[in-house]
Amino acid sequence: MTTAPLIEARDLTKTYVTSEPYTAVKGIDFEVRPGEAFGVLGANGAGKSSTMRMIACVSPVTSGTLRILGMDAARDGERIRARLGVVPQDDTLDTELTVRENLLIYGRYFGIPWKALRERCDQLLAFSRLEDKGSQAVSTLSGGMRRRLTIARALINQPEILLLDEPTTGLDPQARHLLWERLFQLKEDGVTLLLTTHYMDEAEQLCDRLVVMDAGKIVAEGSPADLIERHSTREVLELRFAAHERQLMIDKCAGVTERVEVLPDRLVLYTGDGESTLAAVHALGVRPAGAFVRRSTLEDVFLTLTGRSLVE
Amino acid sequence: MTTTAAVRGLTYWLFRYRRTWRGSIVISVVNPLFFMIALGLGLGKLIDDRPNPQLHGHTYAEFIVPGLLVAAVMQTAFLEAAGPVFQSTRPTGNYRSASATPLRPADIFHGHLLFWLLRAAQNAILFIAVCACFGAVDLVHATLLVPIAVLVAVAFCAPASAWAVTVDRPAKLNMMFRFVILPLYMFSGTFFPIEQLPSWLQPVAWATPLWHGIDLARGVALDTATLPLTLIHVAYLAAFTAAGIAFARRNYRRQLYV
Ligand SMILES: Nc1ncnc2c1ncn2[C@@H]1O[C@H](COP(=O)(O)OP(=O)(O)O)[C@@H](O)[C@H]1O
Ligand SMILES: [Mg+2]
């Protein structure tokens, strides 16, 4: 069965016209299908926000086509925005208004009648676990609460697609988990999620499918498991060395596995079986200060594809 | 559709105004009150209160009230347009959150413009009511002055916001106030007829929208208005408004859709 994609980008390009024109998005293709959680994984400056802002219809497409909910982003911005929920990377909550007023005024922008709006506010405050904060100033909220309020605000018009640009950047682990749990709930309720992140664990946890973006281009696409299978080995052996013999040890390890990555703080060996590779390394007389076998993650996929780690 | 969208934008500013309206009314009343008291206590003693030939046969109080009104309304208009527009356009500002909704940049601008219009009307009514209490203007003329003041306010808000939406540093707002708005206040005939200025400065005054506003208001208040001059003043202010609105709509779109 095929369902029409909710978002369809073809050769999508964004060039900022500044004193020196800069192309932040370089001809990308992707589609987002109904009900899925689709991720864009990439390091800072990859062009994630630029892409999200074009989809949110607040940034004109330079070239290529972008269709959202069957409409053209260049022509039908108003009608598309009426059916989207947007959680931007920059916090745009209104500090002049209370928590509840933030939801009310945003709902009015969508033309939701006052009575329905008040009910919806109560529901959303409960959904975002802010029911006792309604009359407080936004400035009294913690980072996690602000983010949840931004999500509640984005849901005011019962959007078909929710765009989340780095939803958990800057949050502590507990706040992140609470937010993920809310996003799972939305997914179960059938909301299509499109999120960007530079956290591989977030992408793995939340996304059914994702693209890896680097320097304005999409370098890989698939489910997290797919990507790991295609672009990495099953297991990874990480070795750390004392500084004085580091280079010597690294040289000794060359050729133990087909792929070896030298990172500033560690050596990463890609292997089907971490334990036997560790034994092989020991047999070569390598004495690591620390050794650690783990499953491959999206971080390794990113490293394979770009030669850099996600978070510097 | 467009009207309702602008009203939705206006709703935001009214929501915010619910927190500040008391203070703003005090300011609107205290400003003319001080002028009236100063005029009665000090200036009035210095400048005699007999009809003055240089003031076309009017007393100084009668002469200055329309000028003060229009200049005060202009000043408030600039202050309410420039700073808030700059703040609202910042990456975390309220224009940005409104842009993510069905509102278009033009709707966002129109909503804010409606708010300035209401504020200017409120400000003008309070100002002229205080002057009327001191007998400096009668009720009929006072009523006529309000729409003139609102026209001047809009003629300033529109271009001021068109400029402020492009401003990148708050220091520029202060510079504009100090080097454009205050000199306008001083040299557009607020306190004295521009015929008193050196002759080379007079054409500069003619070019300023404030002088047109003040001369229009003064002509109406003192019954010295002529039809051609009135039409010229209104047309000038209307043209300023129209150009300001056109620039604002363009600049809002450019700034909010990057
Ligand atoms: N308004 C803009 N004008 C000029 N360059 C921009 C603008 N916004 C983003 N960029 C540039 O585009 C590139 C991609 O930025 P962005 O889309 O924010 O990436 P990400 O969200 O992945 O960190 C960066 O190099 C950034 O400096
Ligand atoms: Mg970003």
Coordinates of C-alpha atoms in Angstrom, one line a residue, chain B residues 27 217-218 258:
Chain B
I27 CA 1.6 59.4 31.4
A217 CA -4.1 71.4 13.7
R218 CA -3.3 75.0 14.5
V258 CA 14.6 35.0 5.6

